[in-house]
XYZ file of C-alpha atoms in Angstrom:
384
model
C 0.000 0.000 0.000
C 2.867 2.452 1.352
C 5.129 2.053 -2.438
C 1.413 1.809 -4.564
C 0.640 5.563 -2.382
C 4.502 6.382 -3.394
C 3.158 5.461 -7.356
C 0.219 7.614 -7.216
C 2.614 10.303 -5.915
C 5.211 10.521 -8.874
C 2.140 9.913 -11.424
C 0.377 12.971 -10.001
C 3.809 15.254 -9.637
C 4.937 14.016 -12.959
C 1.948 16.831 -14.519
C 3.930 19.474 -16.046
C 2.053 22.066 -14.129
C 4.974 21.253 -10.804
C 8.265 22.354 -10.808
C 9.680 19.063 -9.294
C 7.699 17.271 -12.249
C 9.809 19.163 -14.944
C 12.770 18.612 -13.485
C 12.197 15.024 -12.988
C 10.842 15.146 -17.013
C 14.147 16.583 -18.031
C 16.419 13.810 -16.609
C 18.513 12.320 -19.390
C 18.989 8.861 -20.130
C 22.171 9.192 -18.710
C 20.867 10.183 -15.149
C 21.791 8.063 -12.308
C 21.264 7.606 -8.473
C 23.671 5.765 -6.294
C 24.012 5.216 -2.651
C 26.453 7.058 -0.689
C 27.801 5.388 1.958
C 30.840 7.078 4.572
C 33.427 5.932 6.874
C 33.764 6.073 10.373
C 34.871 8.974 12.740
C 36.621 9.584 15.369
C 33.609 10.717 17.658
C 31.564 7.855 18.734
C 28.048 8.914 16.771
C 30.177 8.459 13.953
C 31.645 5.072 14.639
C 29.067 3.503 11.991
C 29.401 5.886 9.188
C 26.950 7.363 7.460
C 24.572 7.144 4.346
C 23.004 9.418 1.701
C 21.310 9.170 -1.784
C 23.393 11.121 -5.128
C 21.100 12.093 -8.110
C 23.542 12.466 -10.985
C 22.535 14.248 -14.351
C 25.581 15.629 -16.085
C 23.709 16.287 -19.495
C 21.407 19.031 -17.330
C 23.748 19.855 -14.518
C 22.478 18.174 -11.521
C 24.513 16.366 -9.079
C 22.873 16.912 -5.707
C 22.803 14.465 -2.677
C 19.871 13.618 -0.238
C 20.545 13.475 3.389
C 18.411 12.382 5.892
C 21.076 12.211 9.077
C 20.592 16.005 9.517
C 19.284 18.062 12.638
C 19.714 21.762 14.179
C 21.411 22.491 17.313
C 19.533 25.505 17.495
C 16.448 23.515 18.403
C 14.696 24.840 20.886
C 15.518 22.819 24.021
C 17.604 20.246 21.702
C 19.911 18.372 24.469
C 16.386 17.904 26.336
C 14.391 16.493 23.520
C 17.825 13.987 22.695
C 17.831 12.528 25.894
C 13.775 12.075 25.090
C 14.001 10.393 22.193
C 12.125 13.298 20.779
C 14.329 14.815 18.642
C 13.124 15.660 14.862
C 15.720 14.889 11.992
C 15.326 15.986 8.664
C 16.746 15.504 4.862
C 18.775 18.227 3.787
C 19.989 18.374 0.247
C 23.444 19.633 -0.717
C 25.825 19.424 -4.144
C 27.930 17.053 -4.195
C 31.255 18.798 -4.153
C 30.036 20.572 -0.710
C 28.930 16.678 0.579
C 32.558 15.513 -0.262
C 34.571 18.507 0.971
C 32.687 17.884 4.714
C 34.309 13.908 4.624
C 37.571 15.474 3.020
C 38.125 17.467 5.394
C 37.197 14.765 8.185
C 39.480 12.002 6.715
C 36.985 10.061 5.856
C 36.435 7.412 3.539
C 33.690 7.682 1.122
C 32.086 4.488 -1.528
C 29.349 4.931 -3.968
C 27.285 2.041 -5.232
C 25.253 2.498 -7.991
C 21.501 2.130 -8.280
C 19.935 -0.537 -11.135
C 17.203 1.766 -11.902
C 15.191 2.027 -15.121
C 14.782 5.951 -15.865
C 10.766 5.472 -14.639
C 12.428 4.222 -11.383
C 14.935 6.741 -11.012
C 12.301 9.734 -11.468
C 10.371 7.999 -8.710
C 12.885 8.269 -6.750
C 13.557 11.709 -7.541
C 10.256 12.845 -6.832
C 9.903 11.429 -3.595
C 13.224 12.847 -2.176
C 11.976 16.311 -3.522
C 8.346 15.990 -1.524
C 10.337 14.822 1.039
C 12.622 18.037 1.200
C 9.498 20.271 1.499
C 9.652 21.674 4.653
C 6.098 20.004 5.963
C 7.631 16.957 5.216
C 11.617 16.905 5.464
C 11.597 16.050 9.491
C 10.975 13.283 11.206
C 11.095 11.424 14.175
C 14.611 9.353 14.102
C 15.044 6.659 16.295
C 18.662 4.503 15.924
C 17.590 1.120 15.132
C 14.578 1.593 13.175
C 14.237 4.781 11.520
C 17.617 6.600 10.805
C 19.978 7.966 7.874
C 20.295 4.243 6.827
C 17.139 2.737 6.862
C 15.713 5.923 5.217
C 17.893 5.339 1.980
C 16.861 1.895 1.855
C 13.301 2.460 2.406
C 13.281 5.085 -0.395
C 15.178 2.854 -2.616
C 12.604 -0.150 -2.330
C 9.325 2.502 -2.455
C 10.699 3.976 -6.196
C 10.619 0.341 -7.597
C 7.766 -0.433 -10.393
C 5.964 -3.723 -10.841
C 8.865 -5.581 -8.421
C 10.322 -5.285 -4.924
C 13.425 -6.096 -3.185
C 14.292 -9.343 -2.119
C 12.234 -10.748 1.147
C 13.556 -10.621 4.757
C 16.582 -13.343 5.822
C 16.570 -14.239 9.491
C 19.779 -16.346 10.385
C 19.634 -18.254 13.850
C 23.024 -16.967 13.912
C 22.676 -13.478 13.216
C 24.057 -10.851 14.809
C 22.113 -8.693 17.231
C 22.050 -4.636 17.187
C 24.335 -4.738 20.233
C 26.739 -6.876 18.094
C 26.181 -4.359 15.424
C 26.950 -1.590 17.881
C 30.101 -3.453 19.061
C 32.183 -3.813 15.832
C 33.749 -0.485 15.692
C 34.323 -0.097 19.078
C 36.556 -2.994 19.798
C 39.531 -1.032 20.943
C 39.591 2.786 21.068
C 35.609 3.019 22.291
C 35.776 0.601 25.378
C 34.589 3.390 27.715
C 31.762 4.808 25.203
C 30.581 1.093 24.832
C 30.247 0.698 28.189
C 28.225 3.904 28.922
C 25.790 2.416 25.901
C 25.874 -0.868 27.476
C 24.300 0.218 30.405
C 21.477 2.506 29.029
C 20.642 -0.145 26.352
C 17.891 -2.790 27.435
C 16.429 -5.925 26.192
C 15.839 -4.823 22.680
C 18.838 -4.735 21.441
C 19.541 -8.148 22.399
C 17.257 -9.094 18.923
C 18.912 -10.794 16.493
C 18.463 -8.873 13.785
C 17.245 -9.912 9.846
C 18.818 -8.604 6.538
C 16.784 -5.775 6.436
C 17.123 -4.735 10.311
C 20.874 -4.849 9.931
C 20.601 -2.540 7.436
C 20.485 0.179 10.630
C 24.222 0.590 10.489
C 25.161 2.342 6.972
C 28.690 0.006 6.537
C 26.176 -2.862 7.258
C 24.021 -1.892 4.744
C 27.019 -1.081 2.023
C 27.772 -4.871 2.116
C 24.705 -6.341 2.038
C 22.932 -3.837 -0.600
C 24.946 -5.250 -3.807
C 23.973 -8.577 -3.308
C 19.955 -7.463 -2.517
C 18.375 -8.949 -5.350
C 14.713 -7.525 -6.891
C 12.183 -9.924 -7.573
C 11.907 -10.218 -11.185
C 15.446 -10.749 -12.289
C 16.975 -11.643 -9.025
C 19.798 -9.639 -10.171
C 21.392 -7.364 -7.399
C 19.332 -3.634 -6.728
C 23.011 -2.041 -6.658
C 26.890 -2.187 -8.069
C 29.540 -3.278 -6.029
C 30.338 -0.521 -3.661
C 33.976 1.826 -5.276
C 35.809 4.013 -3.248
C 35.396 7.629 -3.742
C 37.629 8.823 -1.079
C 40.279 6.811 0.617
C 40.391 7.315 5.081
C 43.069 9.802 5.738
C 42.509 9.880 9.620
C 44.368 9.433 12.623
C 42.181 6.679 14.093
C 42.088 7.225 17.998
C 44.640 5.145 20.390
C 43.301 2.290 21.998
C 41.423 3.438 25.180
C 42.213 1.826 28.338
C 39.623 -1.057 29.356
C 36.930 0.081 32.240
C 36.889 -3.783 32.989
C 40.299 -3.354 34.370
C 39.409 -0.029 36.071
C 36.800 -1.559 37.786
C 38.826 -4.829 38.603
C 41.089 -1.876 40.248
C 38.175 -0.515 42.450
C 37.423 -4.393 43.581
C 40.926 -4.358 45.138
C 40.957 -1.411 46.464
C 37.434 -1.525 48.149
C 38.824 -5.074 49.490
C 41.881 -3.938 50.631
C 39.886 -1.093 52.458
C 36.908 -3.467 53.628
C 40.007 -5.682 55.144
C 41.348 -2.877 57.198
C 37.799 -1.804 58.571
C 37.056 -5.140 59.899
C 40.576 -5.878 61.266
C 40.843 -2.152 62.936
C 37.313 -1.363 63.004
C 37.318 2.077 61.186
C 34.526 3.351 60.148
C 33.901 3.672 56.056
C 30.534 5.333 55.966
C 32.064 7.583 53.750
C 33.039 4.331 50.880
C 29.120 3.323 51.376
C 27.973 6.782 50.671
C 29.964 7.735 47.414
C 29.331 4.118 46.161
C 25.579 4.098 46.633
C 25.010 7.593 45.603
C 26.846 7.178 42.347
C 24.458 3.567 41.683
C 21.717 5.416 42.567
C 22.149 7.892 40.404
C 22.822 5.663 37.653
C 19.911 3.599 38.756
C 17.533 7.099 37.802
C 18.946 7.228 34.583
C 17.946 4.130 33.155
C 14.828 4.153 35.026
C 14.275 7.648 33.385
C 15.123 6.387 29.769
C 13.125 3.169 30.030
C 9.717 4.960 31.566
C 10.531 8.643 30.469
C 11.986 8.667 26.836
C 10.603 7.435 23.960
C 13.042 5.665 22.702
C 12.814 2.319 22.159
C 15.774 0.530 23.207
C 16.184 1.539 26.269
C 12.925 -0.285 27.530
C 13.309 -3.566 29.581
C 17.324 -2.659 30.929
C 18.043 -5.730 33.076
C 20.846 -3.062 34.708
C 17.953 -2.347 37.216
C 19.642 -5.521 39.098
C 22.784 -3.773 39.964
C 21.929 -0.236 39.339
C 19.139 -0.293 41.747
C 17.028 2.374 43.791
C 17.447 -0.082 46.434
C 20.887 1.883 47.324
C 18.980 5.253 47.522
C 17.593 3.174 50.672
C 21.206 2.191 51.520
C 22.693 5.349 51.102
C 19.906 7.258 53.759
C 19.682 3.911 56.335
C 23.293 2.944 55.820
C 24.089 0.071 58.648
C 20.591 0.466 59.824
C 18.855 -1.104 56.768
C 16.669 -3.675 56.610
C 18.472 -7.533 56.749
C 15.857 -8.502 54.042
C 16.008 -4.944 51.702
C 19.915 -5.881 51.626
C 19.739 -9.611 51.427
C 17.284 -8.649 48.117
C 19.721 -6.348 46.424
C 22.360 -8.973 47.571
C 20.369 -11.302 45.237
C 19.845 -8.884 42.295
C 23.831 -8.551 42.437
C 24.523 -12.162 42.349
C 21.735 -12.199 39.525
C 23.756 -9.467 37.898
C 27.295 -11.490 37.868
C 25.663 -14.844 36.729
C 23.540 -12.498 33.570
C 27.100 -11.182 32.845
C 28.625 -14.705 32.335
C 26.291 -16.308 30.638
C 25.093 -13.808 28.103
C 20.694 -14.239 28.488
C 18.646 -12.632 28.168
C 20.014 -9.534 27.838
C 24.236 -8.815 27.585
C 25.550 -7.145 30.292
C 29.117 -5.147 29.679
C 31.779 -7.217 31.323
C 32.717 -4.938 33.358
C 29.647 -4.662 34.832
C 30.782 -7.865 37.112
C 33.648 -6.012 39.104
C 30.898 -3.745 39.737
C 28.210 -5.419 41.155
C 31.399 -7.936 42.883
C 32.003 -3.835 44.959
C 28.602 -3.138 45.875
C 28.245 -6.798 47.102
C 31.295 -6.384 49.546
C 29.912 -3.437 50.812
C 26.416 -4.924 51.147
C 27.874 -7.570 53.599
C 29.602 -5.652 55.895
C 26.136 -3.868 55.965
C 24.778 -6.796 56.827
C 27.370 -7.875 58.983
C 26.828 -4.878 61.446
């Protein structure tokens, strides 16, 4: 229904009587659209690249690109409605030379793959990205996973096809989840960024994800879109990707691991635990900074799992260890409830055995030394 609507669309705006119409009428046979797709950066956002449709006409001068991973910082209230999940994003359209100069200047790497359109297929496709660049209709409501720079090329790309579609969805028992997806450029020089994602990321992204969904992550979608096949030829949609720009950047050193930091903080809060018990000093001040910082981590998730709209950071199963139990702890201190602790005691033990085994939901490794601290301290507390 949404590509026959799409149809209708082009049919009506190919009238003479539009402006987008006559330029679409005026492509040349030798008109072509291609996928861009870009390298990684150095800041995390940009550890999965980026993607972005190229309408090429060199007979009538038009060589413009279609972006849809665009927002404004001068959004009213902008760093509150990204925490929200509220943010709009919109398609921008540039030249091509100014879309190059932005990843030449970055470093990055650029490919282009090439679009097996026929000519009816390409002015769809031209058409739609124009409506879509009208100002009531260039923003929209982005969300990571589902609906983002990627996944907006190759939902364009499958709505401008005529009499055929793309080839159906492949789910793999082995396939990779989002959070796998998330962790392939980060193996080294993001270890810190990954674990701040880890624990704001639920459930969700623990869903093993089909050829289409992978298609979230631009570099994902590069590989798999010249061997996505249409239905009446079964011939790929797209050329092999060729580099446009070769990576020039410094890639960041490697970053040092948080599971070894926190490792670090496990000795040191033993070592410390050890000397309270043998000399009896008094550590309120360990129980306080180490349950106020959970606790405040244990009001972020909550927040972005009840408060945001976004949706994978529903379900976090880092409610075990980051729990508002320790706001409780924190207030009550040795005077806590034997069953309150002995619960949270639980939840952390919960928390360690999650992190080892994987299900259902992954847990950042270095979650364990955590949770390994606050159970320490949680004994003692029960201990007095």
């Amino acid at each position: 229904m949404k590509k026959l609507l799409y149809i209708l669309l082009a049919a009506i705006l190919l009238a003479p009587t539009t402006h987008a119409s006559t330029s679409a009428q005026t492509l040349s046979d030798s008109a072509y659209a291609s996928i861009l797709t870009c390298g990684e950066g150095n800041e995390y956002y940009l550890s999965w690249g980026h993607s972005a449709i190229r309408i090429c006409d060199s007979v009538k001068g038009i060589d413009v690109v279609y972006n849809y991973g665009t927002f404004d910082f001068d959004t009213p209230h902008f760093y509150w409605k990204f925490s929200c999940g509220i943010l709009d994003y919109c398609l921008s359209r540039q030249s091509f030379e100014n879309f190059m100069w932005e990843y030449i200047y970055e470093g990055r790497a650029v490919w282009e793959q090439r679009l097996r359109l026929t000519h009816q297929e390409l002015c769809n496709l031209f058409i739609m990205l124009e409506q879509n660049h009208l100002p009531e209709y260039r923003y929209y409501k982005y969300d990571f996973f589902r609906d983002n720079c990627a996944t907006r090329v190759r939902d364009m790309v499958a709505s401008c096809l005529v009499h055929r579609t793309l080839s159906p969805e492949i789910t793999d028992s082995q396939a990779l989840t989002y959070r796998d997806y998330l962790y392939l450029p980060t193996e080294k020089n993001k270890l810190w960024w990954r674990f701040g994602v880890d624990i704001v990321l639920g459930l969700r992204c623990d869903h093993r994800c089909s050829n289409y969904e992978a298609m979230f992550s631009p570099i994902e979608m590069m590989q798999r879109f010249d061997t996505l096949t249409v239905s009446d030829t079964h011939q790929p949609i797209a050329d092999p990707a060729i580099p446009l720009l070769e990576e020039t950047r410094t890639p960041l050193p490697d970053s040092f691991s948080p599971t070894l930091c926190f490792y670090i903080l496990l000795a040191v809060v033993l070592i410390l635990t050890f000397l309270q018990l043998k000399f009896e000093w008094k550590m309120k001040w360990l129980d306080i900074l180490l349950f106020s910082v959970t606790s405040l981590t244990s009001l972020m998730i909550l927040f972005l799992w009840f408060l945001t709209a976004h949706y994978c950071t529903k379900y976090n199963l880092n409610i075990l260890w980051a729990s508002p139990l320790f706001f409780y702890f924190t207030i009550r201190l040795h005077k806590s409830n034997r069953w309150v602790i002995w619960t949270q005691i639980l939840m952390l033990l919960a928390t360690v055995a999650i992190t080892f085994i994987g299900m259902p939901q992954t847990l950042n490794i270095a979650v364990c030394p955590i949770a390994l601290t606050l159970l320490v301290r949680l004994l003692v507390l029960r201990r007095k």
